[in-house]
Structure formats: structure tokens, C-alpha cells
Amino acid sequence: MGALEGRRSGVTGSFGTAMQRSSSPDPIDLAPSGSAADSVAVPKRLPLLALLAALLLTALAWHDTRQRVAADDESRFALRVEELHRRFENQIQVYVQVTRSAAALFTAYPEVKRTEWNRFVDGLHLAERFPGITAVAFARVADQWTSPELVTEARMDGLRNFRIWPESTGPVRLVTLYAAPVNERTLRTLGYDLLSEPVRRAAAEQARDSGEPAVTRAVALRLDEGEASPPAFIVFQAVYRDGLSPATQERRRATFAGLVMTPIHVAPLAESVFGRMNDIAATVFEGRREFPLYRSRPEPSEQPLLTASRDVTLGSRVWSVQYESRPSFEDAVDSWKPTLVLATGLSLSVLLSTLLWALAATRDRALVIARRITASLRRRETELDLLFNQAPLGIALIGPDAKITDCNPAFARAVGVGRDGLIGIDTKLRAQDPAVIAAIDSAIAGESVRLEVDRLLLAGGRHSHFSLHLQPVSTPGDPPFVMAFVEDIGDKRRAEQHIHYLAHYDPLTGLPNRVLLFDRIAQAARQARRDGGKVAVLFIDLDHFKVINDSLGHSFGDEVLRSVARRLHGGMRPTDTVGRLGGDEFLIVVPTIQKAAEAAAVAEKVLAQLAAPFAIGGRNFVVSPSIGISLFPDDAEDAEGLIRCADIAMYNAKDAGRNAYRFVTREMGARSRERLDLEAALRRALQNRELFLVYQPQLRISDDLVVGVEALLRWRHPEAGLIMPNRFLPVAEETGLIQPIGDWVLDEVCAQIGRWRDQIGLAVPVAVNVSAQQFRDGQLPAKVAAALDRNGLQGWELEIEVTEGTLIDDIPSAIATLRALKQRGCLIALDDFGTGYSSLNYLHRFPIDKLKIDRSFIHDLEQDGAGDSIPRAIVGLGRSLGLSVVAEGVETEAQLQLLRSLKCESFQGYLFSRPVLAEELEPILALRAARGHHASKVEPMARAPV
């Protein structure tokens, strides 16, 4: 092992310390013994001096930053205040302009009427545009002679209670004549004498003498009497006679006609500017902070950080606005900057001092860390050595001469050779796969290589599937080498192959499944398109396979399918593909043919192959196929279309009698589409109640009494008209619609029996036909009992008709169902007797009450020869078994006479009545009791066919 370890270390060189096998001395021991005392001496005063200097610089920077932040905040606050104050002044001017605009109306039209004034003010939309203005009014000058005329004018305008108030003895009055918008508040201000109150009088005289707007101090408005009176002021604008604008005070007093006044609430006016401001609060004072008129925010509990005061001039009056910063403004102040500077300076000071103190212990700490690193490397070397030898992945080290210098046990197991036998061998000489040799050369040259091989490296090694990764390793100062990583992926590949098989092959027969068949058809179609040939697709369905499954079991059926698959596959060419679609459906893809006759020959061959009996489980039987054929490109150009066309042709072969083949034709496609349309229409018919019932009576031949009625189903299509059952019932049975249709028929017949019993006293059974699916689902007895109970009927009032084929498929189950119906009291009739098995054995075992002779035998009664032999036998059989016999399809008197001679019990047919609606049959059923006493000759009913 010593020599082996030496070889490994010689190749790997510096392949980490993981593969190192040398025993070099501890690097810690190489340092001189006295070197620990040679640490650099750091003066003890230096960290303290550095700390003091750093703290001094920090204090200076903090003071400077604080002053700069305060200056920036004051500047920003001043800009914000100027902006708000300018907006407030502009808003006041806008409100004053309303008064000017109203006064301009008198300048343009001196004789403004009340209605014109109201219309003008309403057009200002005060509530929306000027929320602080509650009204715009006009006051006219009047003396003791014109005052009565003023009152008369107002009353003529409809103000019957208009008067001038308060009572005054002054020679001149300024009477409020117009006020709009008109409401209860403005109406009560009309007639008010503005000169009766000193504040308003002073402002009015100022407006008269100056010709400019004049503003009162804060007053209580007459509009607000009886309500809370918020601070407000009034703007006056003088109006002069004839729309003049006098230049002198004497002329203004001489031509003074009245005043336009605008009462304004301070709060809405200020709120429109300051109401939405969260960063700055504003307080409006009248005069020099004498009386607060408005405050945008409650008075703060703490002193604001920043404040400012501005004046607003309104005419001859001055208002003061106090601005204060709010928390949202103060939060945006960069107050954090001085703190940050201080914290940063302190941190840097402490850090610098700490770093200087740390230099004293750096060497001792470095020595400790070196010892720990050395121990860690040695521990890691041991761990990597364990990993190399215990890893489940095969690892080998290959030198530049392509020889193996070392490998782990997993690599030896993968190769199938002992580890000692691998060290030193030349991999290029022993490898059999040229791809492995080329990969080793590439890896030695410095290229990383991945590949998969079946036999690994050495001749005589075990066989499997391997993943091989060759990774070159090169470090400065050491010779390069190659690391080979080997993984046995045989189980993985086998699992993938099995999954691929399950995805493309049928697990029962081993034949290609639908997925692979689609791919083979596509390949054959591409080749045929390139070569100008054809592709045939044969769709094969085994006839009556369900009978085998139901009678002999599914395991037996599976063995039959495997036997059929072997015969089909064994009889085809290597280029042909035989696959299974599912169930008892097979598909044959025949490529590279030139004409349809070649496909027909393959079909003939399939018929011949399956004609020979199968011997399975001690039984010999024959399974016949129905085959449909479609051709590429004649019938379709894709796999789905070809299979669909072949499927249509296969059903046509079944309709033709089975055990045959058919090529698809346009007519078949049309019939298939017609069938799909019929299925969709039938579903709608069930929902839209397009189905209806007709009834055909059954008469006793001996006395012509009605002894029964048969219910028959019809379909009245909204476009196609009347559709007979032989056309739509097969579709209903194939699609499963027969179940809901049958349930509806059963309920409707029972309901009709109940109506007849209540209306005409009907006492004969009514027959209803039951489909094979209804009979076999196991729910028929329960459904019949429920329908009878819902309509309050007895069992004998309902007769259940079934066919021979329905009963013979599963005789034990059929007997159980019939007995359950008999226990409920229902009558059982065997329909179309003589056309199926007609076995005396099962006829004796089934609890039936009535045999119905098929109409085909009645039609042959008038033929010469032995036309009456089968009806005669059926009548005799029924009589011997105690069963009632009914003949169907009686159309002529001669047929009736022959049945009378055969002593047949009863009949039904066109001779007496076609199937008719329930209301048309009621008169016949009503006469049944009377005719029971006076039997007469059968009189046919003149009825149009339904």
C-alpha cells in the first residue's frame, strides 16, 4: 500500500489537499521560536489622540450641517407661504370681482328688472363656483317721496308683503330691493334699509364716494338670522344713474342710484384655499391679529417649528394671516442629517480607535487562525479520502500517459475488475470502444468529454450501459491528469425503454397502440406523397365479441384478442403495421400500394385468417371480422381522417351482414354525417318534447272486443316532419339516449292509462316496448314500480314487451328481471316471436304471458304453400303453454279469416286501426263495454297514418 500511495501523490500533485499523501511538517513549526515576541509596538497615546481629533471634526461638521438644514427649511417654508398667500389674495379678488360684475350689469342696462337680476345671479352658479357667497343683492336709494313707489314696484313684482324696515325717520334710505338666488333666506332680507345700521352705513357711504368696492368689517348677516352666524363680511359696489361713472365725489353723490352687495362667509372662502393643505395651517385675523375669523386646523398643543405672518388688504380694511408649519411639513425637514453626521462621525472615530488598538493583537490572532486552518485542511483531506473510497460514483485518476494511477472501489465494480488489477494499466490499449479512446485523448489534451458506452474501458469488463465523464485537471507547477467519473445507468435506460414501450404498444397484445399507429400512418403518407403511391388503412372490428366477454368472461376475451392479434400479425408483410386501437378494434396500415385491389387482397387475407376456428380453453369457435378500408390520398390526407373514414366503412360492412369488408364511399360519409345530425336533433327532441305516442288497439278475434292497446313512439321533427322509430331508435340505442327516451315513454304511458281509467273506465292492459339497454341495466323493475305508484295503477294495467334477443343474451339475469316485474303484477309479452332463437327451453323457463307473431309471418299467410305453417306452430305452442297469442300487422280480411281458422286469440293491424293519438282512440275504447254484449263484425277505422 505504501507504493500505491506514492503513485497516487505523484500524479495528483496539487489535486487539493483531498488527495495529498505527503507528510510535510506543520507550517507553524517553521517559525522561529522567538518570533512571537517581535510584534510591532503600537504607542498607547496614538489611539486616544486620534479619537479626540475625530470627535472635534465630528462636532464641527454637525454644527455646520444643522445650520444649513435650518436655512433650507426656512427658505422652503417661506416659498410655500408665499404661494398660499398669493392664492388666498387671488381668491378674494375673484369674489370681489363677482360684485363688480353684478354692478356692471347696471352700467350696461340701468333699468334692470327683478327677473333679469335673478336670471343673471342664477347664471353665476354661486354654490358650485363661489361657495362663500350666499347671495348677490341690490339696494336702491329712496327718499320719503320715492319710498312708496319702491314698495309699490316690489309688490307688483309679486312680493305682496314687501316693506321697508326698520322704521326710520331719515330723509334718505338705501333699501334692499333685489336678492338672488331666490329662497327663504334672501326673501327675508328684502326691504332692509342698509343705512339703519352704522357698520353697513359707513361701508355703503365709502363705496358711494369712492366708486370702488368697499368692505365691511366682520358682521352678522341678515341672511343668517335665526341660525348660527359664522364670520362674514359684505362687499359693496356703488351704482350710478344712467350707467355713469362720475369722476368727482360731488358727482358721485349726486348721481348715486344704489349698491350691489355681496355677503361673503369667511370660512368657505378660506377653506377653498387652505382646506386641503396638510403641511401648513393658516389662521385669518381681522385687523392685526385682533379677532380670528378662520382657522384651517385646531390650535396645536405644541409650538410649531416655523411660523410666518402676512397681511391682506380688502378696500380700506386689513386682514392678517398667520401661517404655521404642521407635522407633515416638519416630517419632511431634513432634521436627520445633523444626527446622521454626528452618528457617522462618532462611529468612524470609535472605528479608527478600535482599529489602532486591534493592530496590537493582529499577529497573535493570525497565528491562531493559521493553526485552525491547518487542522481544518487535514480534517478535509481525511473527509475527501473517505469520499473518494466510499462514493457510489466510480472515480478514476488517469495520468497524461493514459494510465490509471488510482481508482475507487465503485469504479472497480463498474469495470468488473479488481482495484489492484486496474492501477497502472494503459486505458487506450485495453479499451475496445474507439469512442472511449478518442475521449481519453481529448481529455488529456484539456477538453471535458461526456459520452455513454455499453462496455467500459477494458476488454473482458462486464456489460451494461454507462455514463462516462472525463474532466481534465491542471494546476500550476503540477503535471496534468484526468478525472474519470463513471455511473451505471443500465437500470435507468431499461426503465426508459419500458416507458417507451408502454407509451407506444398495447400491453395486452403487444401490438402498436393508437399513438404509434398514428405515427406509422403519417410516415407511410409522407412516403406515398413522395413516391406517388397510396396507403391503405383497414379498420377491423370483431363481430359479436361482446357476447364472448359477457358469457365467457373478460379473461377469456383477452385471450381471444391475443390470439387474433397473433394471427393478424403473422399474416402481414414486414412493412405492414398491425395495431390495436382498443377493445375489439384492430388497425392494419398497408403502405406502398398502387391500387385499391391490393388493399382488398389484404382484407380477403384477413377474412381467411380469421375464418379458421380458434381453440382456447377447450372451446372451438370462429370470430368473424367486419372490415372498413380507406385509402390515402383518395379518402383523407391525415391519420385521423383515414381512421374515421375506415371506421365509417366498417360500420357499413356490419350493416351489410358482417364478416365482410367495404371501401369507404362518399355516400357512407354522408350517411355518417346524417347519423350525427340525427343524434344531435334527437337530443334536442327529447328536451323540446318533439317525441309523442300513438296507440294501436288489439282485438279479440272471436268477439271483436278490444283486449289491449300497444303504445308506439313517434317523432315530429320541426323541419323534417314525421320520423319513424326504425330510423331514430338505432341511433338512440348506440348513443345511450334510449335510456331517457324509454323512461319518458314509461311515465307517459302510465299517465295515459290513468287518464283513460278515470275518463272512460278503461280495463284493458296497455303495452309498452322496452329496449335491450333498459332491460339489462337492472333498474327496470324499480322504474316500472315507481311509474305505477305515481299514477295509482295496478300491475296488470301495464304490459311489458321484450324481444327474444334481449332475453337470450343473459338468461339468468333476464329471468330475475322478468320475475321482479311479475311480482309487481305486470304482464309480459314476447315481441317478434319466431324471428330469433325461438327455443322451447327458454320459452318454458321465462315467466311470460303473451306471444306476438311477427308481421313478416302474417304477410306470408296469403301465399300459396306453407305460408301458414309458422303462425300455426306458434298458435299451437302458445295454446299448449297456456300463453295468449297476438298477431301483428293484420291488414286484410283474408288474413283475419286465416287467423280465425288457426284459432289465434287476438290481432292488431291496419285492418282495424292504424296507430292513432290517444284522443282519437278514446271513442273506440269507450264502446268496448257495449260491444261486449253485442258483438259485431270488425269495422275498419278510416284513419290517416300517423
PDB file of N, CA and C in Angstrom, residues 6 20 31 95 196 230 289 326 420 461 506 581 590 637 647 664 764 810 851 882 897:
ATOM      1  N   GLY A   6       2.238   6.270  -2.970  1.00  0.00           N
ATOM      2  CA  GLY A   6       3.218   7.112  -3.640  1.00  0.00           C
ATOM      3  C   GLY A   6       2.835   7.395  -5.076  1.00  0.00           C
ATOM      4  N   GLN A  20      -3.861  14.484  -1.149  1.00  0.00           N
ATOM      5  CA  GLN A  20      -2.453  14.604  -0.747  1.00  0.00           C
ATOM      6  C   GLN A  20      -2.062  13.459   0.189  1.00  0.00           C
ATOM      7  N   ALA A  31       8.247  28.574  12.027  1.00  0.00           N
ATOM      8  CA  ALA A  31       8.529  29.924  12.525  1.00  0.00           C
ATOM      9  C   ALA A  31       9.557  29.857  13.634  1.00  0.00           C
ATOM     10  N   TYR A  95     -63.709  86.791  -5.648  1.00  0.00           N
ATOM     11  CA  TYR A  95     -65.002  87.008  -5.010  1.00  0.00           C
ATOM     12  C   TYR A  95     -65.449  88.469  -5.156  1.00  0.00           C
ATOM     13  N   SER A 196     -79.618 101.987   8.151  1.00  0.00           N
ATOM     14  CA  SER A 196     -80.103 101.940   9.523  1.00  0.00           C
ATOM     15  C   SER A 196     -79.087 101.352  10.483  1.00  0.00           C
ATOM     16  N   PRO A 230     -71.783  82.445  11.313  1.00  0.00           N
ATOM     17  CA  PRO A 230     -70.322  82.393  11.177  1.00  0.00           C
ATOM     18  C   PRO A 230     -69.790  83.747  10.727  1.00  0.00           C
ATOM     19  N   ARG A 289     -54.235  90.759  13.978  1.00  0.00           N
ATOM     20  CA  ARG A 289     -54.405  89.630  14.903  1.00  0.00           C
ATOM     21  C   ARG A 289     -55.329  90.012  16.059  1.00  0.00           C
ATOM     22  N   ARG A 326     -46.996  72.386   9.985  1.00  0.00           N
ATOM     23  CA  ARG A 326     -47.676  71.244  10.588  1.00  0.00           C
ATOM     24  C   ARG A 326     -46.733  70.033  10.598  1.00  0.00           C
ATOM     25  N   ASP A 420      -6.752  -3.567  -7.631  1.00  0.00           N
ATOM     26  CA  ASP A 420      -5.305  -3.762  -7.809  1.00  0.00           C
ATOM     27  C   ASP A 420      -4.972  -4.067  -9.256  1.00  0.00           C
ATOM     28  N   GLY A 461     -14.485  -6.611 -19.500  1.00  0.00           N
ATOM     29  CA  GLY A 461     -15.284  -6.000 -18.436  1.00  0.00           C
ATOM     30  C   GLY A 461     -16.749  -6.359 -18.589  1.00  0.00           C
ATOM     31  N   ASP A 506     -49.580  -1.764 -27.165  1.00  0.00           N
ATOM     32  CA  ASP A 506     -50.712  -2.245 -26.389  1.00  0.00           C
ATOM     33  C   ASP A 506     -50.232  -3.288 -25.391  1.00  0.00           C
ATOM     34  N   LEU A 581     -56.485  -0.543 -31.559  1.00  0.00           N
ATOM     35  CA  LEU A 581     -56.987   0.754 -31.127  1.00  0.00           C
ATOM     36  C   LEU A 581     -57.577   0.687 -29.730  1.00  0.00           C
ATOM     37  N   VAL A 590     -51.236  -0.469 -44.476  1.00  0.00           N
ATOM     38  CA  VAL A 590     -50.578  -1.124 -45.621  1.00  0.00           C
ATOM     39  C   VAL A 590     -49.953  -0.019 -46.472  1.00  0.00           C
ATOM     40  N   GLU A 637     -56.164  12.771 -45.946  1.00  0.00           N
ATOM     41  CA  GLU A 637     -54.729  13.001 -46.047  1.00  0.00           C
ATOM     42  C   GLU A 637     -54.035  13.018 -44.689  1.00  0.00           C
ATOM     43  N   ASP A 647     -63.473   3.660 -40.273  1.00  0.00           N
ATOM     44  CA  ASP A 647     -64.485   3.332 -39.261  1.00  0.00           C
ATOM     45  C   ASP A 647     -65.886   3.391 -39.866  1.00  0.00           C
ATOM     46  N   VAL A 664     -64.665   2.820 -48.114  1.00  0.00           N
ATOM     47  CA  VAL A 664     -65.465   3.980 -47.781  1.00  0.00           C
ATOM     48  C   VAL A 664     -65.859   4.712 -49.058  1.00  0.00           C
ATOM     49  N   VAL A 764    -108.368  -2.577 -19.805  1.00  0.00           N
ATOM     50  CA  VAL A 764    -107.526  -3.484 -20.588  1.00  0.00           C
ATOM     51  C   VAL A 764    -106.087  -3.023 -20.436  1.00  0.00           C
ATOM     52  N   ASP A 810     -78.447 -12.844 -21.695  1.00  0.00           N
ATOM     53  CA  ASP A 810     -78.061 -13.189 -20.320  1.00  0.00           C
ATOM     54  C   ASP A 810     -79.300 -13.789 -19.654  1.00  0.00           C
ATOM     55  N   LEU A 851     -97.476 -14.258 -26.531  1.00  0.00           N
ATOM     56  CA  LEU A 851     -96.595 -14.333 -27.681  1.00  0.00           C
ATOM     57  C   LEU A 851     -97.164 -13.455 -28.780  1.00  0.00           C
ATOM     58  N   GLY A 882    -100.262 -22.366 -22.466  1.00  0.00           N
ATOM     59  CA  GLY A 882    -101.196 -21.506 -21.756  1.00  0.00           C
ATOM     60  C   GLY A 882    -100.915 -20.037 -21.955  1.00  0.00           C
ATOM     61  N   GLN A 897    -109.377 -13.960 -41.538  1.00  0.00           N
ATOM     62  CA  GLN A 897    -110.100 -15.225 -41.608  1.00  0.00           C
ATOM     63  C   GLN A 897    -109.163 -16.407 -41.414  1.00  0.00           C
TER      64      GLN A 897
END
